[in-house]
PDB file of C-alpha atoms in Angstrom:
ATOM      1  CA  MET A   1       4.047  17.515  62.406  1.00  0.00           C
ATOM      2  CA  PRO A   2       3.752  19.463  59.149  1.00  0.00           C
ATOM      3  CA  ARG A   3       1.458  22.443  59.020  1.00  0.00           C
ATOM      4  CA  LEU A   4      -1.905  22.095  57.324  1.00  0.00           C
ATOM      5  CA  CYS A   5      -1.188  25.081  55.144  1.00  0.00           C
ATOM      6  CA  ALA A   6       2.168  26.289  53.929  1.00  0.00           C
ATOM      7  CA  PHE A   7       2.472  30.037  53.928  1.00  0.00           C
ATOM      8  CA  THR A   8       4.238  31.943  51.207  1.00  0.00           C
ATOM      9  CA  SER A   9       6.629  34.853  51.583  1.00  0.00           C
ATOM     10  CA  MET A  10       5.783  38.000  53.519  1.00  0.00           C
ATOM     11  CA  ASP A  11       5.216  39.949  50.294  1.00  0.00           C
ATOM     12  CA  ARG A  12       2.326  37.647  49.422  1.00  0.00           C
ATOM     13  CA  ALA A  13       1.094  37.611  53.029  1.00  0.00           C
ATOM     14  CA  GLN A  14       0.837  41.384  52.979  1.00  0.00           C
ATOM     15  CA  LYS A  15      -1.285  41.174  49.849  1.00  0.00           C
ATOM     16  CA  GLY A  16      -3.844  38.919  51.601  1.00  0.00           C
ATOM     17  CA  GLN A  17      -2.684  35.624  50.114  1.00  0.00           C
ATOM     18  CA  SER A  18      -1.206  34.081  53.268  1.00  0.00           C
ATOM     19  CA  GLN A  19      -3.980  31.507  53.654  1.00  0.00           C
ATOM     20  CA  GLN A  20      -3.363  29.874  50.280  1.00  0.00           C
ATOM     21  CA  ALA A  21      -2.006  26.330  50.228  1.00  0.00           C
ATOM     22  CA  ILE A  22       1.142  27.014  48.250  1.00  0.00           C
ATOM     23  CA  GLY A  23       4.383  25.285  49.129  1.00  0.00           C
ATOM     24  CA  ARG A  24       7.914  25.647  47.896  1.00  0.00           C
ATOM     25  CA  SER A  25       9.800  22.614  46.617  1.00  0.00           C
ATOM     26  CA  ARG A  26      12.707  21.984  44.255  1.00  0.00           C
ATOM     27  CA  GLY A  27      10.352  22.355  41.303  1.00  0.00           C
ATOM     28  CA  GLY A  28       9.014  25.726  42.459  1.00  0.00           C
ATOM     29  CA  LEU A  29       5.667  26.602  43.989  1.00  0.00           C
ATOM     30  CA  SER A  30       3.084  23.830  44.088  1.00  0.00           C
ATOM     31  CA  THR A  31      -0.169  22.736  45.710  1.00  0.00           C
ATOM     32  CA  LYS A  32      -1.509  19.270  46.511  1.00  0.00           C
ATOM     33  CA  ILE A  33      -5.134  18.212  46.650  1.00  0.00           C
ATOM     34  CA  HIS A  34      -5.621  15.373  49.148  1.00  0.00           C
ATOM     35  CA  ALA A  35      -9.019  13.756  48.594  1.00  0.00           C
ATOM     36  CA  ILE A  36     -11.166  10.891  49.802  1.00  0.00           C
ATOM     37  CA  VAL A  37     -13.686   9.729  47.232  1.00  0.00           C
ATOM     38  CA  ASP A  38     -16.396   7.092  47.132  1.00  0.00           C
ATOM     39  CA  ALA A  39     -16.481   4.124  44.736  1.00  0.00           C
ATOM     40  CA  LEU A  40     -17.836   6.334  41.946  1.00  0.00           C
ATOM     41  CA  GLY A  41     -15.146   8.993  42.388  1.00  0.00           C
ATOM     42  CA  ASN A  42     -17.410  11.505  44.105  1.00  0.00           C
ATOM     43  CA  PRO A  43     -15.442  13.570  46.643  1.00  0.00           C
ATOM     44  CA  LEU A  44     -16.307  12.957  50.295  1.00  0.00           C
ATOM     45  CA  ARG A  45     -13.527  15.071  51.854  1.00  0.00           C
ATOM     46  CA  PHE A  46     -10.567  17.036  50.582  1.00  0.00           C
ATOM     47  CA  GLU A  47      -7.802  19.256  51.869  1.00  0.00           C
ATOM     48  CA  LEU A  48      -5.415  21.594  50.074  1.00  0.00           C
ATOM     49  CA  THR A  49      -1.808  21.774  51.230  1.00  0.00           C
ATOM     50  CA  GLY A  50       1.509  23.056  50.021  1.00  0.00           C
ATOM     51  CA  GLY A  51       3.336  20.755  47.639  1.00  0.00           C
ATOM     52  CA  GLU A  52       5.897  19.723  50.258  1.00  0.00           C
ATOM     53  CA  ALA A  53       3.264  18.099  52.524  1.00  0.00           C
ATOM     54  CA  HIS A  54       3.533  14.303  52.632  1.00  0.00           C
ATOM     55  CA  ASP A  55       0.491  12.354  51.461  1.00  0.00           C
ATOM     56  CA  SER A  56       0.383  10.001  54.439  1.00  0.00           C
ATOM     57  CA  VAL A  57       0.183  12.818  57.009  1.00  0.00           C
ATOM     58  CA  GLN A  58      -2.847  14.401  55.344  1.00  0.00           C
ATOM     59  CA  GLY A  59      -4.335  10.999  54.564  1.00  0.00           C
ATOM     60  CA  TYR A  60      -4.215  10.091  58.239  1.00  0.00           C
ATOM     61  CA  LYS A  61      -5.974  13.303  59.243  1.00  0.00           C
ATOM     62  CA  LEU A  62      -8.681  12.865  56.610  1.00  0.00           C
ATOM     63  CA  LEU A  63      -9.278   9.193  57.469  1.00  0.00           C
ATOM     64  CA  GLN A  64      -9.351   9.951  61.190  1.00  0.00           C
ATOM     65  CA  ALA A  65     -12.443  12.133  60.758  1.00  0.00           C
ATOM     66  CA  MET A  66     -14.446   9.500  58.822  1.00  0.00           C
ATOM     67  CA  LYS A  67     -16.693   6.615  59.827  1.00  0.00           C
ATOM     68  CA  LEU A  68     -14.977   3.615  58.254  1.00  0.00           C
ATOM     69  CA  THR A  69     -16.422   0.572  60.025  1.00  0.00           C
ATOM     70  CA  MET A  70     -16.485  -2.366  57.592  1.00  0.00           C
ATOM     71  CA  LYS A  71     -15.575  -0.131  54.648  1.00  0.00           C
ATOM     72  CA  GLN A  72     -12.751  -0.863  52.243  1.00  0.00           C
ATOM     73  CA  VAL A  73     -10.032   1.773  52.041  1.00  0.00           C
ATOM     74  CA  LEU A  74      -8.092   1.632  48.781  1.00  0.00           C
ATOM     75  CA  ALA A  75      -4.832   3.590  48.624  1.00  0.00           C
ATOM     76  CA  ASP A  76      -1.457   3.563  46.896  1.00  0.00           C
ATOM     77  CA  ARG A  77       1.897   2.870  48.546  1.00  0.00           C
ATOM     78  CA  ALA A  78       2.345   6.454  49.754  1.00  0.00           C
ATOM     79  CA  TYR A  79      -0.245   5.631  52.437  1.00  0.00           C
ATOM     80  CA  ASP A  80       1.473   2.424  53.589  1.00  0.00           C
ATOM     81  CA  THR A  81       2.385   3.606  57.078  1.00  0.00           C
ATOM     82  CA  ASN A  82       2.039   1.919  60.448  1.00  0.00           C
ATOM     83  CA  ALA A  83      -0.074   4.838  61.696  1.00  0.00           C
ATOM     84  CA  ILE A  84      -2.621   4.561  58.880  1.00  0.00           C
ATOM     85  CA  ARG A  85      -2.808   0.766  59.115  1.00  0.00           C
ATOM     86  CA  ALA A  86      -3.307   1.002  62.907  1.00  0.00           C
ATOM     87  CA  LEU A  87      -6.013   3.636  62.435  1.00  0.00           C
ATOM     88  CA  LEU A  88      -7.853   1.440  59.923  1.00  0.00           C
ATOM     89  CA  ASP A  89      -7.601  -1.556  62.276  1.00  0.00           C
ATOM     90  CA  GLU A  90      -8.919   0.581  65.135  1.00  0.00           C
ATOM     91  CA  LYS A  91     -11.839   1.770  63.016  1.00  0.00           C
ATOM     92  CA  GLN A  92     -12.478  -1.811  61.823  1.00  0.00           C
ATOM     93  CA  ALA A  93     -11.942  -0.849  58.198  1.00  0.00           C
ATOM     94  CA  ILE A  94     -10.538  -3.114  55.515  1.00  0.00           C
ATOM     95  CA  SER A  95      -7.243  -1.788  54.178  1.00  0.00           C
ATOM     96  CA  VAL A  96      -6.423  -2.363  50.522  1.00  0.00           C
ATOM     97  CA  ILE A  97      -3.077  -0.572  50.431  1.00  0.00           C
ATOM     98  CA  GLN A  98      -0.201  -1.522  48.187  1.00  0.00           C
ATOM     99  CA  VAL A  99       2.891  -2.475  50.180  1.00  0.00           C
ATOM    100  CA  GLY A 100       5.573   0.223  50.150  1.00  0.00           C
ATOM    101  CA  LYS A 101       8.978  -0.061  48.473  1.00  0.00           C
ATOM    102  CA  ILE A 102      10.894  -0.339  51.752  1.00  0.00           C
ATOM    103  CA  VAL A 103       8.813  -3.323  52.804  1.00  0.00           C
ATOM    104  CA  GLU A 104       9.386  -4.948  49.401  1.00  0.00           C
ATOM    105  CA  ARG A 105      13.132  -4.224  49.490  1.00  0.00           C
ATOM    106  CA  PHE A 106      13.692  -5.967  52.812  1.00  0.00           C
ATOM    107  CA  ASN A 107      11.170  -8.774  52.161  1.00  0.00           C
ATOM    108  CA  ILE A 108       9.179  -7.853  55.246  1.00  0.00           C
ATOM    109  CA  THR A 109       5.879  -9.685  55.312  1.00  0.00           C
ATOM    110  CA  ILE A 110       2.715  -7.944  56.404  1.00  0.00           C
ATOM    111  CA  GLU A 111      -0.270 -10.073  57.252  1.00  0.00           C
ATOM    112  CA  LEU A 112      -3.409  -8.607  55.751  1.00  0.00           C
ATOM    113  CA  SER A 113      -6.779  -9.794  56.875  1.00  0.00           C
ATOM    114  CA  ILE A 114      -9.169 -10.263  53.991  1.00  0.00           C
ATOM    115  CA  GLU A 115     -12.066 -11.472  56.087  1.00  0.00           C
ATOM    116  CA  ASN A 116     -15.462 -10.076  55.155  1.00  0.00           C
ATOM    117  CA  VAL A 117     -14.259  -8.982  51.730  1.00  0.00           C
ATOM    118  CA  ILE A 118     -16.816 -10.004  49.167  1.00  0.00           C
TER     119      ILE A 118
END
């Protein structure tokens, strides 16, 4: 599993910056803000990671720590993973996640339950 925080080079670590969420990618150094917000956009939880961290890994960790019973979880296709869908089913949450490109490409059908959505 990816680390929660990507550490920079030893030069930066020696200067006391080793705990910063800075990751190296093809575009250079970058940081991602992974956030869960309410319907009004108010932040409920967030995590900073290096730019190379995948959204679904952090999303899973953030969702795992929340009470989601009978709540709707809206997310884009980066969060369309079996692990996240299973977690939402386990927590009895309603997933409103766009189907990923791989699923669309192979015409795989996913049954989504829309019960109790009003």
